[in-house]
Short mmCIF file of C-alpha atoms and ligand atoms in Angstrom, two decimals:
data_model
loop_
_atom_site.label_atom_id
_atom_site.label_comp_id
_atom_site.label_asym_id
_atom_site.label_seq_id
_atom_site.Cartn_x
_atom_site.Cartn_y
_atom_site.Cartn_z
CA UNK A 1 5.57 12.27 -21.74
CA UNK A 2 7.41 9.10 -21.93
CA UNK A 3 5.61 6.02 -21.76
CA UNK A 4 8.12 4.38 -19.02
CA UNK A 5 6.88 7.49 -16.32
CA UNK A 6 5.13 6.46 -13.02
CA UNK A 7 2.09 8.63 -12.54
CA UNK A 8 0.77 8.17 -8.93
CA UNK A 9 -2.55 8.81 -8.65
CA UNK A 10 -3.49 7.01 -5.73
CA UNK A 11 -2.74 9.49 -2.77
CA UNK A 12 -5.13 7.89 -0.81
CA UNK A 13 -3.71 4.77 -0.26
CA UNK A 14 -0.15 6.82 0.51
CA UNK A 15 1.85 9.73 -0.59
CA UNK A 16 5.47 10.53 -1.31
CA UNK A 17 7.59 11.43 1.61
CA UNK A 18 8.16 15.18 0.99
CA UNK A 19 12.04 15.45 0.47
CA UNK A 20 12.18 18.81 3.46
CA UNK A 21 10.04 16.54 5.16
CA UNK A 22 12.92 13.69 4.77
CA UNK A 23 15.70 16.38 5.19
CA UNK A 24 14.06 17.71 8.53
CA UNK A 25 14.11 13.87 9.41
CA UNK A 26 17.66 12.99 8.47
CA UNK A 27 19.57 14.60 11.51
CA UNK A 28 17.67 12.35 14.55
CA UNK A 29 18.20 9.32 12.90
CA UNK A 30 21.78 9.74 12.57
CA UNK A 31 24.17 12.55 15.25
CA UNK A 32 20.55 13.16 17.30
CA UNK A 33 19.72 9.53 18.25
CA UNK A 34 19.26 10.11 22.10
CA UNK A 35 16.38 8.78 23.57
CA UNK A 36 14.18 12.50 24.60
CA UNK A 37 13.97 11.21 27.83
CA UNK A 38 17.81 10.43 29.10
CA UNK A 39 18.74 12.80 31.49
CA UNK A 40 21.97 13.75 29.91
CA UNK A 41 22.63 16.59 27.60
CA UNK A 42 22.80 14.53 24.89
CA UNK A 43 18.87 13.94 24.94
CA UNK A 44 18.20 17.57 24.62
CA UNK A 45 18.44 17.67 21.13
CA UNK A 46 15.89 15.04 20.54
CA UNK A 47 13.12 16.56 23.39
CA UNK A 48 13.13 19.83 22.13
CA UNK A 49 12.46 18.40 18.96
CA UNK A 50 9.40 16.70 20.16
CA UNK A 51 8.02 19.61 22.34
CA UNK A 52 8.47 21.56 19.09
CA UNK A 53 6.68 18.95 17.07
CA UNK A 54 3.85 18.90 19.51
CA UNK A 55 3.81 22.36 19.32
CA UNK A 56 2.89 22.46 14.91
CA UNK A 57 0.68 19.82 15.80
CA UNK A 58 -1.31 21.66 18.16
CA UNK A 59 -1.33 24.57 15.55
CA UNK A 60 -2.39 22.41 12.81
CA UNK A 61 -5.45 21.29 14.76
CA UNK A 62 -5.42 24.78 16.11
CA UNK A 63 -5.87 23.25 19.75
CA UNK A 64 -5.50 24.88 22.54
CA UNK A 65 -3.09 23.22 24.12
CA UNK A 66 -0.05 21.10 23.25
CA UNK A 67 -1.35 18.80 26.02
CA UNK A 68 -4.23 17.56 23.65
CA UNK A 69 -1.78 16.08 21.19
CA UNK A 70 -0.94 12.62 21.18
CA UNK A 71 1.88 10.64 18.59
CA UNK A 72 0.77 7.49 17.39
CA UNK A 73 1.89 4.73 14.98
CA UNK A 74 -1.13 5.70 12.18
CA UNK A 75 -4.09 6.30 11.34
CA UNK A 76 -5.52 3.19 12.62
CA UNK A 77 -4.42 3.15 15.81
CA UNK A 78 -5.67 7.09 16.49
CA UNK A 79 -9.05 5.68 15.77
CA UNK A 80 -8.46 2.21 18.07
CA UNK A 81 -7.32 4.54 20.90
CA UNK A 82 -10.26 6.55 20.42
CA UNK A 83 -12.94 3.86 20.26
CA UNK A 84 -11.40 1.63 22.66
CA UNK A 85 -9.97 4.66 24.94
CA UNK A 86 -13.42 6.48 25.33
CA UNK A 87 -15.42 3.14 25.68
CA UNK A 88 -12.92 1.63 28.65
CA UNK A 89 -13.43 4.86 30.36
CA UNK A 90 -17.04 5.19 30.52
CA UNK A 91 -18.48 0.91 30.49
CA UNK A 92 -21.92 2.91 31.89
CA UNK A 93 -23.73 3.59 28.21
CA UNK A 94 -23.65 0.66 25.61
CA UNK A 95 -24.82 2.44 22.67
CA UNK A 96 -22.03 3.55 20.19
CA UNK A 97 -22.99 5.26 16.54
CA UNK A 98 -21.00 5.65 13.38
CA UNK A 99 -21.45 5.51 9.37
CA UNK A 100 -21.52 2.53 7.14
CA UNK A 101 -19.08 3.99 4.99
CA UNK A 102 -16.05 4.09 7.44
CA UNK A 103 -12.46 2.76 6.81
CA UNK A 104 -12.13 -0.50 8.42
CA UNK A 105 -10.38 0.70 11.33
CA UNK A 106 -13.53 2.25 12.63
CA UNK A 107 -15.85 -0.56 11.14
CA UNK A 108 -13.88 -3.47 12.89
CA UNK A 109 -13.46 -2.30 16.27
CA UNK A 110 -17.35 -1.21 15.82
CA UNK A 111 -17.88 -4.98 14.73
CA UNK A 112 -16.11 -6.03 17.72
CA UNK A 113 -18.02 -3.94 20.79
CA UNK A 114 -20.95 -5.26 18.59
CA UNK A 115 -20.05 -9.07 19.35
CA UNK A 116 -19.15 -7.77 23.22
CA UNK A 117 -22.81 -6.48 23.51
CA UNK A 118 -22.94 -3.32 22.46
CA UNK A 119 -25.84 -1.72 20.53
CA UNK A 120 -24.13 -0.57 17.19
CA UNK A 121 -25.89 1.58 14.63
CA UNK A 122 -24.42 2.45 11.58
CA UNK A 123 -25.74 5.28 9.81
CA UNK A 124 -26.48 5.76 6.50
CA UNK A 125 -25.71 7.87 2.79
CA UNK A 126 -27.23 9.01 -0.27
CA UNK A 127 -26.48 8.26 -3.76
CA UNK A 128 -23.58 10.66 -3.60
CA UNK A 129 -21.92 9.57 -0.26
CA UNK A 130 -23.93 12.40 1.60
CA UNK A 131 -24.18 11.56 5.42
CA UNK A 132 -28.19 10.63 6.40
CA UNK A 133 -28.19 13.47 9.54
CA UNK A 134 -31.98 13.01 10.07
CA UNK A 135 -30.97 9.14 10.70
CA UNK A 136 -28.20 10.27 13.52
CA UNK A 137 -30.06 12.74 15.16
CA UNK A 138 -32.75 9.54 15.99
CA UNK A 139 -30.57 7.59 17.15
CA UNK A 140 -28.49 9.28 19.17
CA UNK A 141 -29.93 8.57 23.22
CA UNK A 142 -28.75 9.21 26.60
CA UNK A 143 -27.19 5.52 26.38
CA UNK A 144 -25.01 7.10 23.18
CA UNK A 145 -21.54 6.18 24.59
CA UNK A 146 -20.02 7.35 21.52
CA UNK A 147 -19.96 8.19 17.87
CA UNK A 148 -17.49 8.08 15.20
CA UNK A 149 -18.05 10.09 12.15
CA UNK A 150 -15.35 10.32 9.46
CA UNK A 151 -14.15 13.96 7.90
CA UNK A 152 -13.32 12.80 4.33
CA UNK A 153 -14.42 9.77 2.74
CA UNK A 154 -11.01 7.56 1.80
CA UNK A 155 -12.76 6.35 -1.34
CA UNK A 156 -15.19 9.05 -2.74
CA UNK A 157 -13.67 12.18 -1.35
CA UNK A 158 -17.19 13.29 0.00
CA UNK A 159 -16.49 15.68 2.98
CA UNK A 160 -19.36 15.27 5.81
CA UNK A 161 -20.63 17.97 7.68
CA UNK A 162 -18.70 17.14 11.05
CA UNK A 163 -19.52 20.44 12.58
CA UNK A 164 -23.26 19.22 12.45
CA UNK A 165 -22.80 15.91 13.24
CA UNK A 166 -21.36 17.39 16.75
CA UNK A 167 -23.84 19.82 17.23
CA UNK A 168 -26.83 17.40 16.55
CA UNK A 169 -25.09 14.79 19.03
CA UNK A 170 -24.11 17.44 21.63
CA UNK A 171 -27.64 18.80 21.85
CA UNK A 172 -29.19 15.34 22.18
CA UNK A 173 -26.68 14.29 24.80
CA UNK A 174 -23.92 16.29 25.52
CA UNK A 175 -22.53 13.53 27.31
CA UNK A 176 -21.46 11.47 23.93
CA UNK A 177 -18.32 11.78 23.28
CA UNK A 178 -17.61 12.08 18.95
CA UNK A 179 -14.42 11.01 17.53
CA UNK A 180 -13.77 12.20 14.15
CA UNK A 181 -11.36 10.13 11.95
CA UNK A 182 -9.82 13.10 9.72
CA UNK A 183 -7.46 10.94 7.91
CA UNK A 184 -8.39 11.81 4.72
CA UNK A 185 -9.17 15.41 5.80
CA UNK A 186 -5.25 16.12 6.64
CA UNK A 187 -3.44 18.31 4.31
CA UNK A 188 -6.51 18.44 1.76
CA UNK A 189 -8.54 20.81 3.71
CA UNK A 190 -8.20 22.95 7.20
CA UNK A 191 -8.78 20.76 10.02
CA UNK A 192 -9.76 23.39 12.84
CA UNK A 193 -10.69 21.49 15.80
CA UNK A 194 -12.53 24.76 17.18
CA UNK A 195 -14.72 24.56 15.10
CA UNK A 196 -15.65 20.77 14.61
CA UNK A 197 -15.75 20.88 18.45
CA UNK A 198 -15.23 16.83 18.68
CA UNK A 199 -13.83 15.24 21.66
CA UNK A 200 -11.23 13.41 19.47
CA UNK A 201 -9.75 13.87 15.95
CA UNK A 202 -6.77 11.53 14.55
CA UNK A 203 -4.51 12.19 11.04
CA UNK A 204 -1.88 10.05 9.70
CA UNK A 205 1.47 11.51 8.42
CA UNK A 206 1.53 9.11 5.40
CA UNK A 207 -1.29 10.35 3.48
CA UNK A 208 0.24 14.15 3.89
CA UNK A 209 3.73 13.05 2.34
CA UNK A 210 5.12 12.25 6.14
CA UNK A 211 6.60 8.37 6.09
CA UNK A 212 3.99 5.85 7.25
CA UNK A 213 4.02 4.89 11.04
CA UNK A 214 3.43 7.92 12.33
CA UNK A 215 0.28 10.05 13.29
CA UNK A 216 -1.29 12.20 15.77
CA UNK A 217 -4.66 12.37 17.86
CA UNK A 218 -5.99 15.38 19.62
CA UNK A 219 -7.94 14.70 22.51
CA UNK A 220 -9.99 17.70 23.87
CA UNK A 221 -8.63 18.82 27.56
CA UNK A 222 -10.86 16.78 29.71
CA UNK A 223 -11.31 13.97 27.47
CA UNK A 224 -11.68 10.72 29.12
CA UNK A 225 -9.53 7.47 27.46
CA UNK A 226 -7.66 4.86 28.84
CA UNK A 227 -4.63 3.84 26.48
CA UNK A 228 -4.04 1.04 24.15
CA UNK A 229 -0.76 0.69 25.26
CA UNK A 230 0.13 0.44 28.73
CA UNK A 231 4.05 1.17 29.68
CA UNK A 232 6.08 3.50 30.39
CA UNK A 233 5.23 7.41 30.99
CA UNK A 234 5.23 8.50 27.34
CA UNK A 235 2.88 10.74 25.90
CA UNK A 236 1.31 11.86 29.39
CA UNK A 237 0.90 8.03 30.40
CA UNK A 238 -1.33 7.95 27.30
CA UNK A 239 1.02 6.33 24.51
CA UNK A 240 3.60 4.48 25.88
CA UNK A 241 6.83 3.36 23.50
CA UNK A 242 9.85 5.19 23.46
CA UNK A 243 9.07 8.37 21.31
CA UNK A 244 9.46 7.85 17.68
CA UNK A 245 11.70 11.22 17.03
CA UNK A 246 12.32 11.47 13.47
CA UNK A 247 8.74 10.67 12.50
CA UNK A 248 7.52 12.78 15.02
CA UNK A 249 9.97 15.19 13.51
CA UNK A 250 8.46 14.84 10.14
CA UNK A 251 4.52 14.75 10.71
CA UNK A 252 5.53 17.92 11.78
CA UNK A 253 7.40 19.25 8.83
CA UNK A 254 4.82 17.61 6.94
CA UNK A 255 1.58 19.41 8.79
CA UNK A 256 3.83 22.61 8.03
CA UNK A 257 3.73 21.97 4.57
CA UNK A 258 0.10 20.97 3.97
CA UNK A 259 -1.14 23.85 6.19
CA UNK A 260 1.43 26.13 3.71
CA UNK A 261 0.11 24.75 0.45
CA UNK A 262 -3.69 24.24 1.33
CA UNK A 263 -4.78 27.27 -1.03
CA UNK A 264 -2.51 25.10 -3.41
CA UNK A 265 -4.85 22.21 -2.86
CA UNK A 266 -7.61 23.62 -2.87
CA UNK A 267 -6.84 25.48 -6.26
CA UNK A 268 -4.45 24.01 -8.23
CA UNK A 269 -4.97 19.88 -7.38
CA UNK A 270 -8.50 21.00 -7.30
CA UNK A 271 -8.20 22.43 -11.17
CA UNK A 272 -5.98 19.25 -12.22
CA UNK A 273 -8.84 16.57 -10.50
CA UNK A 274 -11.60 18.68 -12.38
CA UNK A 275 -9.87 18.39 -15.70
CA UNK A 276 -9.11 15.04 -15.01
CA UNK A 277 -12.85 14.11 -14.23
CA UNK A 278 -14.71 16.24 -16.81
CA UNK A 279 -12.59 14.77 -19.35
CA UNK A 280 -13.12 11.34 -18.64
CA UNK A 281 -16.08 11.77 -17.87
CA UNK A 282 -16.57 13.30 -21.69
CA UNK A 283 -14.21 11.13 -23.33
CA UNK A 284 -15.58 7.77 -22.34
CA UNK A 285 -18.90 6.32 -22.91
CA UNK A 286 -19.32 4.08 -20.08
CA UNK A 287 -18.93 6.28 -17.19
CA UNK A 288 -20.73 7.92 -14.41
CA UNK A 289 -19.31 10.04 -11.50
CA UNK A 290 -19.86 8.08 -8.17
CA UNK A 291 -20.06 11.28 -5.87
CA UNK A 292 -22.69 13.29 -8.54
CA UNK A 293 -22.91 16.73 -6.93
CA UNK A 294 -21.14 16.21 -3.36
CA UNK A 295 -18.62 18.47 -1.21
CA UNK A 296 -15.45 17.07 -1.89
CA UNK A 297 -12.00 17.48 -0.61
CA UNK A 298 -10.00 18.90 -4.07
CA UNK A 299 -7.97 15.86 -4.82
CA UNK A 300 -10.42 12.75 -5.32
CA UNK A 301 -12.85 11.40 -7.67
CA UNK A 302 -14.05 8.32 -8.28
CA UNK A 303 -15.44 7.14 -11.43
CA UNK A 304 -17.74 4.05 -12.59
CA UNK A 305 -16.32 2.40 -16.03
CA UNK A 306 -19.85 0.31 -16.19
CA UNK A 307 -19.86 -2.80 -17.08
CA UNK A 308 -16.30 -3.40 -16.89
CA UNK A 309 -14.05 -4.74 -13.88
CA UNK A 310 -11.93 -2.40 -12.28
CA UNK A 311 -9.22 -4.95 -11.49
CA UNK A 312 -8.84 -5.55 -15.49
CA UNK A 313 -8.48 -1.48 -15.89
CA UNK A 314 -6.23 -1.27 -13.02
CA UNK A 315 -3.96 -3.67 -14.29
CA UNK A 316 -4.16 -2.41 -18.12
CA UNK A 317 -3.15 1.39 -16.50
CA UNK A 318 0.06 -0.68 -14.53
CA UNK A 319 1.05 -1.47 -18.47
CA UNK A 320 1.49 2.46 -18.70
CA UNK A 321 2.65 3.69 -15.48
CA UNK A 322 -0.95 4.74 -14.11
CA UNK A 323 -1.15 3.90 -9.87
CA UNK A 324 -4.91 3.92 -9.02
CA UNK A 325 -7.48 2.17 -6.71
CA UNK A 326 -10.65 0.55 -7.03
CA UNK A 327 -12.27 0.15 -3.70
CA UNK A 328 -9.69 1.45 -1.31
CA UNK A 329 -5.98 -0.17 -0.56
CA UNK A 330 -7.52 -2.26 2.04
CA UNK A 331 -10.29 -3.72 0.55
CA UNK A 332 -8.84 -4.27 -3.33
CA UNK A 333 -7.13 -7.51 -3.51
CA UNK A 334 -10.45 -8.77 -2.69
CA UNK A 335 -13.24 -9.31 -5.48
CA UNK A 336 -15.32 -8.14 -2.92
CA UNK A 337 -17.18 -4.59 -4.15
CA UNK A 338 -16.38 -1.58 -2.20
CA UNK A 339 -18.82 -1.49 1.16
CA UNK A 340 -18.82 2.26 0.48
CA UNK A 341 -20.19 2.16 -2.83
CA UNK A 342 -22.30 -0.28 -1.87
CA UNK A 343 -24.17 1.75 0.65
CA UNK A 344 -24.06 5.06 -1.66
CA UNK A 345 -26.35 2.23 -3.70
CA UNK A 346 -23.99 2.65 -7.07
CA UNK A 347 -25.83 0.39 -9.55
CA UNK A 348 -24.29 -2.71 -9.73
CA UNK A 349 -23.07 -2.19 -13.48
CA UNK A 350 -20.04 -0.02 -12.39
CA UNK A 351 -19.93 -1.31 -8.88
CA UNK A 352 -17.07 -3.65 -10.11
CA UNK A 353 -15.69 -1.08 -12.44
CA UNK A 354 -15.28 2.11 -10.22
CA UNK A 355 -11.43 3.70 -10.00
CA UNK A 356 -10.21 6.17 -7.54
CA UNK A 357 -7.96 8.49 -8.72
CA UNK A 358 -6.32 10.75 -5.87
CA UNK A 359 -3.92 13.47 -6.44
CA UNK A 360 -1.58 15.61 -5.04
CA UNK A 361 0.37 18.62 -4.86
CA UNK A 362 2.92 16.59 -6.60
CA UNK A 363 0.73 15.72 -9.75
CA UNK A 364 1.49 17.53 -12.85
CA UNK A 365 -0.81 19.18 -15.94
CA UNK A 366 1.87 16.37 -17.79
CA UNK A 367 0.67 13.70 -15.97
CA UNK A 368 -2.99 14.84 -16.25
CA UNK A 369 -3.13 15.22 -20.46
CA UNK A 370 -1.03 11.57 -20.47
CA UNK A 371 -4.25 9.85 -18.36
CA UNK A 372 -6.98 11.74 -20.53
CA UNK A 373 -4.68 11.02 -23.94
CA UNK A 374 -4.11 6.82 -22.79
CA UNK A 375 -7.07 5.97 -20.80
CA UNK A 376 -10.37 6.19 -23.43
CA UNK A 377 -8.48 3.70 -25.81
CA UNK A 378 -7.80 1.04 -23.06
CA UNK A 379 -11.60 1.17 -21.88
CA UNK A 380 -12.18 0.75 -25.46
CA UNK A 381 -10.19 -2.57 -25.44
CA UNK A 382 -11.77 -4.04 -22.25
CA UNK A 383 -15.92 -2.85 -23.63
CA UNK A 384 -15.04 -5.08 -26.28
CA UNK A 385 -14.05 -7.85 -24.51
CA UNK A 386 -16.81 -7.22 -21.91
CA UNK A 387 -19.98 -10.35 -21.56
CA UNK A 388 -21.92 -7.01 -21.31
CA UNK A 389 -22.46 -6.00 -25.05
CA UNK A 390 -26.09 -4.78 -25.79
CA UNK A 391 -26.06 -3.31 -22.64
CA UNK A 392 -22.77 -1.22 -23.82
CA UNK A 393 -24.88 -0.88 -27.05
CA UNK A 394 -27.82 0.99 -25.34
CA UNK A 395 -25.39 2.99 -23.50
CA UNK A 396 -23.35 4.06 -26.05
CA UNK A 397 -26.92 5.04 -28.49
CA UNK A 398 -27.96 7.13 -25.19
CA UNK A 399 -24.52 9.30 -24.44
N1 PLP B 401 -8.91 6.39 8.10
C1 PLP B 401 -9.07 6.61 6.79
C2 PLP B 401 -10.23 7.41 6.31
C3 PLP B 401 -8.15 6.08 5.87
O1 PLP B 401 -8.30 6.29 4.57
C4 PLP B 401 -7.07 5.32 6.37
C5 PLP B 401 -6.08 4.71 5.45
O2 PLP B 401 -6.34 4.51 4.28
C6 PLP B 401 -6.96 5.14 7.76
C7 PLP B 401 -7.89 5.70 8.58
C8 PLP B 401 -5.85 4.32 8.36
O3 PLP B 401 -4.64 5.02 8.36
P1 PLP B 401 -3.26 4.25 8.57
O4 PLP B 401 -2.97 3.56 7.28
O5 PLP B 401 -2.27 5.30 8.90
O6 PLP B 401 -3.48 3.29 9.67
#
């Protein structure tokens, strides 16, 4: 493999645009730019296209009705709607519930209902990322407005058990509505909304190799929310902004492809992450898995280089092509440790040093043997250069 190769391994943060996906797109940016709701024939084009996108939607949720999908801009503002949607509809309860290990789009808008008054309690994981359901099923009351529980952790992988999360909230007060953020659920593992049975699920095109600024929500028939953006009569009165065709156009195409190359995923990226872990995992010294023995979707693991920074490695695999994350998009940038693998309790000797590699049906065996052949020899370079040298000692006497 040549050294002067890109080898994206940070899925998570974003994936390629898929180029049917782009080719599916093409066409409604250029001859079908009508708005879908002029009244000419001209439009036509354009509206069919979105009743038809609604439609894959609603089969990649496997809702019952095209009526509980809803495009939106991202991820981020699915979850918004849904926080801010179901607690402007129902101001009665002023309990709300989620995890501690949420992406900030949950965690912030919790933060804020939390400096408006609300009683906020965020529930806890084990050392592997495993959701504390003993924990939720206290603390869920008859003044639970609402609780947000995420499918797939961005950083770890770790899947939680969402079916139980709604069953344990539902029998305590079947009132409480439960949004599920499946962000990082989408195209990595089947998202059937009959059987999670939550009130509201959102995915984001750009982490299924869709373009960013595009996603979708499904909101159960029935489903009270008042919308985050108040205009015209888009999107039932629910979403308003002129409808975003070609990326509604290719969420779709995308959602086609993940649901067509799941066993893929669940296989193949599955074998590739394995290989990928177990041999770093053998290969270098100083590591430890930060997940251990947790349900996983197949394409992410994240690994603890201990006592070495994982802004140093990240920058070292940049030399050679190698795109991964420590902490997720939003937080690195910030020195700042990871609030996820903070509350998994990851000791604080890899806390700084913890990558996320995340693949994807795109990532090759190639790619794979050039990360195993490159990587032990830089974390070679940086243990020697690490303030942390007995401890490395004792480590490296005990593997
Ligand atoms: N939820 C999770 C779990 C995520 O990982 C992300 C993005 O990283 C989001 C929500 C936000 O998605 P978007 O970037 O489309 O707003």
């Amino acid at each position: 493999m040549s050294d002067n190769k890109l080898i994206y391994l940070d899925n998570n943060a974003t994936s390629a645009i898929d180029e049917k996906v782009l080719e599916a797109m093409m066409p409604f940016f250029k001859e079908n730019y009508a708005n879908p709701s002029s009244m000419y024939s001209f439009g036509a084009t354009a509206q069919k296209a979105v009743v038809e996108a609604r439609g894959i939607m609603k089969d990649f949720f496997n809702a019952k009705s095209e009526k509980e999908i809803y495009f939106t801009g991202c991820g981020s503002e699915g979850a918004n709607t849904a926080i801010k949607g179901v607690l402007g509809a129902d101001k009665t309860k002023k309990h709300i519930i989620t995890t501690k290990v949420e992406h900030p789009c949950v965690l912030n808008p919790y933060k804020y209902y939390e400096s408006k008054g609300y009683n906020v309690d965020y529930i806890g994981v084990n050392s592997n990322g495993e959701l504390d359901l003993d924990e939720l099923k206290e603390k869920v009351s008859s003044n639970t407005a609402l609780v947000s529980c995420m499918y797939a952790n961005n950083e770890t992988g770790v899947i939680f058990p969402v079916e139980k999360v709604v069953d344990i909230v539902k029998s305590k007060n079947p009132d409480t509505k439960v949004f599920v953020d499946a962000v990082q659920a989408a195209g990595k593992i089947d998202i059937d909304v009959q059987k999670i049975n939550a009130d509201l699920v959102s995915v984001s095109g750009h982490k299924f190799h869709a373009p960013k600024g595009i996603g979708a929500l499904y909101a159960k028939a029935g489903t009270l929310f008042t919308p985050l953006i108040i205009g015209g009569h888009q999107e039932r009165g629910k979403r308003a902004g002129t409808e975003n065709v070609p990326y509604i156009v290719g969420i779709a195409k995308a959602a086609q492809l993940a649901k067509d190359s799941l066993n893929y995923e669940l296989t193949e990226v599955k074998r590739l992450r394995d290989k990928l872990e177990r041999g770093l995992l053998k290969s270098v010294f100083n590591t430890r898995l930060n997940s251990g023995v947790a349900n996983r979707v197949p394409n992410t693991t994240n690994i603890g280089f201990e006592y070495i920074e994982g802004e140093l490695i990240l920058l070292h695999f940049s030399d050679i092509g190698i795109c991964a994350s420590s902490g997720s998009a939003c937080t690195s940038g910030s020195l700042e440790p990871s609030h996820v693998l903070r509350a998994m309790g990851v000791p604080f000797t890899s806390l700084h040093g913890s990558v996320r590699f995340s693949l994807s049906r795109f990532t090759t065996e190639d790619e794979i043997d050039y990360v195993l052949e490159k990587v032990p020899a830089i974390i070679e370079k940086l243990v020697k250069i690490s303030p942390y040298q007995e401890e490395l000692e004792e480590l490296r006497a005990h593997k």
